[in-house]
XYZ file of C-alpha atoms in Angstrom:
336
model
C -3.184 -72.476 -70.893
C -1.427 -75.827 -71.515
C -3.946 -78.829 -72.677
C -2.104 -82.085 -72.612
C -3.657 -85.747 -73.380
C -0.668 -87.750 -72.268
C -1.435 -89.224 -69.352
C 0.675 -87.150 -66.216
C 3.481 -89.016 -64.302
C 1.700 -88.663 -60.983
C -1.279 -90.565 -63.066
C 1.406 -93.123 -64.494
C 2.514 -94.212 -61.376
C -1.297 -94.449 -59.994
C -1.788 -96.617 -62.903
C 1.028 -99.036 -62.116
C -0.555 -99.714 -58.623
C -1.073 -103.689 -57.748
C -4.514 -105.092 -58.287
C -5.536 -106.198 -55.038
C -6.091 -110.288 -54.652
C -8.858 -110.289 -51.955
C -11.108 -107.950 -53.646
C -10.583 -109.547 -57.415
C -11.818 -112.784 -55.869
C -14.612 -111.548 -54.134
C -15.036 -109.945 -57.576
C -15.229 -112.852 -59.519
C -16.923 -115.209 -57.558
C -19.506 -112.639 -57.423
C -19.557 -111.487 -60.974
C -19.175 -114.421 -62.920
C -22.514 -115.685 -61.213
C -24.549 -112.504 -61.652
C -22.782 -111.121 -65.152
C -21.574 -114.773 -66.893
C -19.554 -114.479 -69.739
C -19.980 -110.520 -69.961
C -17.867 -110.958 -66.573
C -14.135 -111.682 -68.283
C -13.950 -108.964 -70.964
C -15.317 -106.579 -67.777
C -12.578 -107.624 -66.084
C -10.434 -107.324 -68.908
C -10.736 -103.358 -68.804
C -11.716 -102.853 -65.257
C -7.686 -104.867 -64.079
C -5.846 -102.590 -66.837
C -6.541 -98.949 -66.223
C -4.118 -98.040 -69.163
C -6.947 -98.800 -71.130
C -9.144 -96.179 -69.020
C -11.042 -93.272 -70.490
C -11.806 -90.167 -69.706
C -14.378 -87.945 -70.901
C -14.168 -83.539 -70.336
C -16.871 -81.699 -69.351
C -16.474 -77.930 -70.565
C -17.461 -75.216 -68.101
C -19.925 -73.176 -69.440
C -19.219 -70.405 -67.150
C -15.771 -69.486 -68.862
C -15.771 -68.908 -72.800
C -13.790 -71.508 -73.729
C -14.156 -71.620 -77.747
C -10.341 -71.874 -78.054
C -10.415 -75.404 -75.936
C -13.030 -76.958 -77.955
C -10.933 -76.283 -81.071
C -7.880 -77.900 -79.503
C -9.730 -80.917 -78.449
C -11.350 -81.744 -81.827
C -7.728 -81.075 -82.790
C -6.465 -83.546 -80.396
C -8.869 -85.903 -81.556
C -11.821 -85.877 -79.519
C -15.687 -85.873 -80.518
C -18.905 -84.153 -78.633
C -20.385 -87.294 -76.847
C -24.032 -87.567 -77.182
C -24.633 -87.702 -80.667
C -27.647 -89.342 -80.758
C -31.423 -87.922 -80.396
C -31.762 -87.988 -76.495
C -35.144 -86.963 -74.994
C -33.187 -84.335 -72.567
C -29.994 -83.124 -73.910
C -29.447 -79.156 -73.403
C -26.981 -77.430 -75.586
C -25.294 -75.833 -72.734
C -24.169 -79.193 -71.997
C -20.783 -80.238 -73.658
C -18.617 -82.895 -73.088
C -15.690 -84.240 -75.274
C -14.822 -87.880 -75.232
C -12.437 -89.815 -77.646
C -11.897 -93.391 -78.484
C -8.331 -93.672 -77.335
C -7.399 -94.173 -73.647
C -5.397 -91.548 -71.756
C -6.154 -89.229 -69.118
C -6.141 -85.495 -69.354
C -4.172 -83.248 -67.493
C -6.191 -81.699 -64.253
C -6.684 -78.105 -63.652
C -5.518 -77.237 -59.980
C -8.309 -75.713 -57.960
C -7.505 -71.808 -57.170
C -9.114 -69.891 -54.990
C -11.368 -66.740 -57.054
C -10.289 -68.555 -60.349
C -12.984 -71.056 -62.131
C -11.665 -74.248 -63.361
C -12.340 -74.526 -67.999
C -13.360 -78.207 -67.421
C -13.863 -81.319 -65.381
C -12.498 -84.665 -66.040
C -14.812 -87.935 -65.194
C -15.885 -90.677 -66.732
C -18.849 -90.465 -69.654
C -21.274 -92.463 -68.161
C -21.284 -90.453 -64.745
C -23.447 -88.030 -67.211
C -26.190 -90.512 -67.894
C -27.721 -90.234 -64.132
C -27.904 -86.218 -64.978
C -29.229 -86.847 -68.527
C -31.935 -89.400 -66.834
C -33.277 -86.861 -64.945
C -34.054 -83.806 -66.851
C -33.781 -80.743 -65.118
C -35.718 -77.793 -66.168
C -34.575 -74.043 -65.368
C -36.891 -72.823 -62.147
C -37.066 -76.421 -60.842
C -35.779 -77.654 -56.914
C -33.088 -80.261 -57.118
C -31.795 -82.037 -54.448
C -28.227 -83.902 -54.960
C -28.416 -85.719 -51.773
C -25.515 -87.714 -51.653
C -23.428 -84.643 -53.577
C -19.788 -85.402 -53.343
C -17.302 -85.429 -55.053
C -19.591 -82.817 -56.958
C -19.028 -84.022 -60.588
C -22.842 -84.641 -61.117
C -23.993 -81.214 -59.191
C -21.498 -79.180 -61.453
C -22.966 -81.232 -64.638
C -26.797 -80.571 -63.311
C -25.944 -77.014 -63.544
C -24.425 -77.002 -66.890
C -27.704 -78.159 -67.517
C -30.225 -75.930 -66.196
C -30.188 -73.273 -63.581
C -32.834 -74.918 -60.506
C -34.835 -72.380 -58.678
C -33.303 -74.135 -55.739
C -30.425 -76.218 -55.747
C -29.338 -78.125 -52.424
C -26.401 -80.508 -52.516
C -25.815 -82.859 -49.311
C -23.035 -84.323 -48.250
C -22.623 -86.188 -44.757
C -18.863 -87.568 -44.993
C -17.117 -83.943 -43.524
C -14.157 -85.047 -45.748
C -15.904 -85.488 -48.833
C -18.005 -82.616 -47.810
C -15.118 -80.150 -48.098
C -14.296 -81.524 -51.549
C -17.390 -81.231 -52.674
C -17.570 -77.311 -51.948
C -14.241 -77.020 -53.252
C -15.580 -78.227 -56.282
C -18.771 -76.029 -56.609
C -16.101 -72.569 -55.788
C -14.061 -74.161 -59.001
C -16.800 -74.278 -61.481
C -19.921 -71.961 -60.353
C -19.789 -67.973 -60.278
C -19.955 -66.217 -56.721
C -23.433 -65.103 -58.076
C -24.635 -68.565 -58.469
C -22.997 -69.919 -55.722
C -25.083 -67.930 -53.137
C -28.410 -69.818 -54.788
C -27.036 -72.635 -54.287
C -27.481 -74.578 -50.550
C -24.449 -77.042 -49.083
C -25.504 -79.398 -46.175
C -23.733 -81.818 -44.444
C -26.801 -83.898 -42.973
C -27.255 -87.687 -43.021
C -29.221 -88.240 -46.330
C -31.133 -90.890 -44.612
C -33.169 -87.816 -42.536
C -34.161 -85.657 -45.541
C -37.181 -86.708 -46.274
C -38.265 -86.207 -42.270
C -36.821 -82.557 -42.559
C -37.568 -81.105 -45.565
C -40.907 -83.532 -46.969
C -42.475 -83.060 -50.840
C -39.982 -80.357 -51.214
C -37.994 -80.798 -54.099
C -39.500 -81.438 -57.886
C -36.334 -83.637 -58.734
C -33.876 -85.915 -56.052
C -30.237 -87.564 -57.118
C -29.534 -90.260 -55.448
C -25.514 -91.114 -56.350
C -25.583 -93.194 -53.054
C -22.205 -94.498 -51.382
C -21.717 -98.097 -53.244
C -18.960 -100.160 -53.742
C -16.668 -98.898 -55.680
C -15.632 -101.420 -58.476
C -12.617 -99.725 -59.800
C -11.223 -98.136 -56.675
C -11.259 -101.041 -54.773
C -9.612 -103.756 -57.234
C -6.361 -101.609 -56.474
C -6.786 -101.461 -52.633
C -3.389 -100.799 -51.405
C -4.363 -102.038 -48.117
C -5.132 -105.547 -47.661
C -7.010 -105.044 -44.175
C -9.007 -101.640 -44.949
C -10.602 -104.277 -48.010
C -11.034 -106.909 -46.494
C -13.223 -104.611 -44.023
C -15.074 -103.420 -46.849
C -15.753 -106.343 -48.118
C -17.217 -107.405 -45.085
C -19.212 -103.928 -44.929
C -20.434 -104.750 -48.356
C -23.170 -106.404 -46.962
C -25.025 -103.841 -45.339
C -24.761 -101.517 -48.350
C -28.062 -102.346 -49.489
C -29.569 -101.653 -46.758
C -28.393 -97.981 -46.205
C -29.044 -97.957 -50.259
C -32.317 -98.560 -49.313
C -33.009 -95.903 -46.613
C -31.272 -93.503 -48.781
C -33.833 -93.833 -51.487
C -36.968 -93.701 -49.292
C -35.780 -90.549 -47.515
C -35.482 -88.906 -51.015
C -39.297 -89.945 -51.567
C -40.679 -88.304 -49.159
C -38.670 -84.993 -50.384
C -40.190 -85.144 -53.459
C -43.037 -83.533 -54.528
C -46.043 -85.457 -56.215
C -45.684 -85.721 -59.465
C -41.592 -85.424 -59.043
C -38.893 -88.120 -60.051
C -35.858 -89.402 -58.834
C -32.687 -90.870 -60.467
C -31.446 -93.506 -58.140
C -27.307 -94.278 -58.939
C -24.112 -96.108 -58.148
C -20.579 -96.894 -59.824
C -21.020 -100.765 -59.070
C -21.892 -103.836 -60.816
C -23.475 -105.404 -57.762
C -26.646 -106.608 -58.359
C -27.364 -106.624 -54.637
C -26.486 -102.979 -54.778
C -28.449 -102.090 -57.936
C -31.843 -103.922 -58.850
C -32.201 -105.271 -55.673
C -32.443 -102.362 -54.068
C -34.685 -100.643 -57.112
C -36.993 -103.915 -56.980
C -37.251 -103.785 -52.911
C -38.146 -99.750 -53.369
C -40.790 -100.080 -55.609
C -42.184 -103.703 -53.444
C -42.396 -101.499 -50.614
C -43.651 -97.951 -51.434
C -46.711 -97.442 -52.958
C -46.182 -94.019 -53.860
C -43.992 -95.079 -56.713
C -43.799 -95.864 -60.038
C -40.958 -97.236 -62.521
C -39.899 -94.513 -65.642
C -39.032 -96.155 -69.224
C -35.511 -94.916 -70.200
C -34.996 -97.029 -72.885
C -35.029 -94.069 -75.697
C -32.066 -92.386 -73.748
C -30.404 -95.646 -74.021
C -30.960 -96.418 -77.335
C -29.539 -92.637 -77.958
C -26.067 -93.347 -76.566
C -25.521 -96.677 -77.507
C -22.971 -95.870 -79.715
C -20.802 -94.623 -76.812
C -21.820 -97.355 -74.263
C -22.298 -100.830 -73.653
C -25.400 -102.067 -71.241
C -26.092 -104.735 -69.789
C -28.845 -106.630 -72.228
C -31.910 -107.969 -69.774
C -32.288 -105.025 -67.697
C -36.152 -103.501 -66.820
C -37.089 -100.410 -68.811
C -36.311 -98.223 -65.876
C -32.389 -99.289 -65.674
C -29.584 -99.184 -67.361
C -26.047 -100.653 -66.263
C -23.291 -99.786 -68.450
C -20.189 -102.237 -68.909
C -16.823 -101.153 -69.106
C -15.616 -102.432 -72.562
C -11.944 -101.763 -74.591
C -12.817 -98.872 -76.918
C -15.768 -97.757 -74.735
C -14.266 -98.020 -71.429
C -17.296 -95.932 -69.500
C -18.538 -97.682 -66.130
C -19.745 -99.449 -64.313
C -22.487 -97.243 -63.838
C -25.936 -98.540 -62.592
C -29.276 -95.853 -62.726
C -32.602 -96.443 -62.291
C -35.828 -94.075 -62.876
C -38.712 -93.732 -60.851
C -41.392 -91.185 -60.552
C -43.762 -90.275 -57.639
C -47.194 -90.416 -57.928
C-alpha cells in the first residue's frame, strides 16, 4: 500500500484545464449581487484549483491503524474537533491545511477500497442529520455515493435505500457502495433507480430520516466547462433548477415519517438554488418546520467559513485559501 499526497499527473493536467468565460460571467454577475464583497476572494479559490483541498474519509470496514499513522505523519489532522451535537466515533476523516490531492484507490471487484477522497464540507449534510443505528434512511438523490458511504460510517440504518435516477450515475453509485460496504451489509442495503420526484407517492411516511443532495449547479465543475455549447445549455437550464429542487424536496416529505427530518443539500452558491427553494418549502407545506443548526456550526468553524446572515436552519460554506471546503449549501427541517 502506497499513500502519496502529491497531487497525480492525471490530476495535474485536470488542474491546468481553461476556466470557462461564459460560465465565470454568468458567475459574477450573479454572485457579486447575491454574495458582495465575499464574492472576489470566492472566486479567488474557486478559478485556482491548485489551491483545492481534499479531505479522506477512512473506511471503517478495513482496519486501517497503519494509514492513520501515516497521515498524521504526512501532516494531516482528524477534522471535527469541536463539540458537535452528532459526531460518532466510527466516523473519521483526515483533512490538512495544505492543498494537494491524494492519490485514488482504483475500484476492484471483491476488494474494499481503505478510504474515500471528497471535499470536508460534503460531511456536514451527514453530520446535520444524525442517524441513529435501527433507523430508515433514504438518500434519494444517492450518487456519486460519497454521502451514503459516510451515512454508514455513521450508523448502521435498519433500512437503508439509496436512489439514483441518472442510469450513468446510477452505476457509479453502486460501484461505489461494492468498494466500501461488506457483501453482508450490502444485501441490507436497497439501490433504486426511480425519479426522486415520485417517492413520496410510492413509498409515503416511510423513512425516519430523507437526504436530499439534489442535482444543482455545480459551481466548481462548471467554471472549467471544456465545452462552450454544453454550458451555455446549462446555463440556460439553470433556470428551472429550482423548480425540480423544489419537487424533489416535497416528494421526500411525504416519505417521511411524523416526527422525521430531512437534510435538504447542494454544492452551489445560488441563492435561487438554496434559500429560495428552503423559504418556498416551508411557505408552502404546512407539515414542516425549520431545525436550528447553529451549534453544529459553531463546532466546525474552525475548519469552515459560512456565509454570515444565514437563518438558523442553513448553513452555506465559502470556499476560502487555507480552508478551501465548498460551496456547500444545507438546510434542516423536521416534520411535524
Amino acid at each position: 500500500f502506497l499513500f502519496s499526497l502529491k497531487p497525480e499527473n492525471k490530476t495535474k493536467g485536470k488542474l491546468q484545464k481553461q476556466i470557462c468565460q461564459v460560465v465565470l460571467d454568468h458567475f459574477e454577475k450573479q454572485y457579486a449581487k447575491e454574495l458582495g464583497d465575499t464574492w472576489t476572494s470566492v472566486r479567488d479559490v474557486l478559478t485556482y484549483p491548485l489551491c483545492w483541498q481534499y479531505a479522506i474519509l477512512l473506511n471503517k470496514f478495513i482496519q486501517a491503524a497503519e494509514l492513520e499513522s501515516t497521515l498524521r505523519e504526512k501532516g494531516c489532522h482528524r477534522a471535527f474537533q469541536g463539540p458537535l451535537p452528532y459526531l460518532p466515533a466510527s466516523l473519521k476523516c483526515y483533512i490538512r491545511r495544505t492543498p494537494g490531492r491524494f492519490t485514488a484507490q482504483k475500484h476492484q471487484a471483491g476488494k474494499l477500497k481503505e478510504y474515500y477522497l471528497l471535499n470536508a464540507a460534503s460531511l456536514l449534510p451527514v453530520l446535520a442529520l444524525e442517524v441513529r443505528d435501527g433507523e430508515d434512511v433514504l438518500d434519494l438523490c444517492a450518487a456519486p455515493g460519497g454521502k451514503s458511504v459516510a451515512i454508514l460510517q455513521c450508523a448502521y440504518p435498519g433500512n437503508f435505500h439509496c436512489n439514483e435516477y441518472d442510469d450513468l450515475r446510477s452505476r457509479w453509485l453502486k460501484q461505489t457502495i461494492e468498494s466500501f460496504v461488506p457483501d453482508a451489509l450490502i444485501n441490507l442495503i436497497t439501490l433504486s433507480k426511480l425519479d426522486g420526484r415520485q417517492i413520496g407517492d410510492l413509498k409515503p411516511e416511510s423513512y425516519d430520516k430523507v437526504l436530499v443532495d439534489a442535482p444543482c449547479s455545480n459551481d466548481r465543475s462548471w467554471l472549467f466547462s471544456s465545452d462552450i455549447q454544453q454550458a451555455t445549455l446549462r446555463l440556460i437550464q439553470r433556470k428551472e433548477l429550482p423548480s425540480l429542487q423544489f419537487q424533489l424536496l416535497r416528494s421526500a416529505i411525504k416519505a417521511l415519517r411524523p416526527g422525521g427530518s430531512l437534510v435538504y443539500s447542494t454544492c452551489t452558491l445560488s441563492k435561487a438554488e438554496n434559500s429560495d427553494v428552503i423559504n418556498l418549502i416551508l411557505d408552502s407545506c404546512s407539515n414542516v418546520v425549520p431545525v436550528d443548526i447553529i451549534e453544529m456550526a459553531k463546532a466546525v468553524s474552525q475548519e469552515f467559513t459560512f456565509l454570515s446572515g444565514m437563518q438558523k436552519h442553513e448553513l452555506l460554506v465559502l470556499p476560502e485559501k487555507g480552508r478551501a471546503w465548498g460551496p456547500m449549501y444545507l438546510a434542516k427541517l423536521k416534520k411535524m
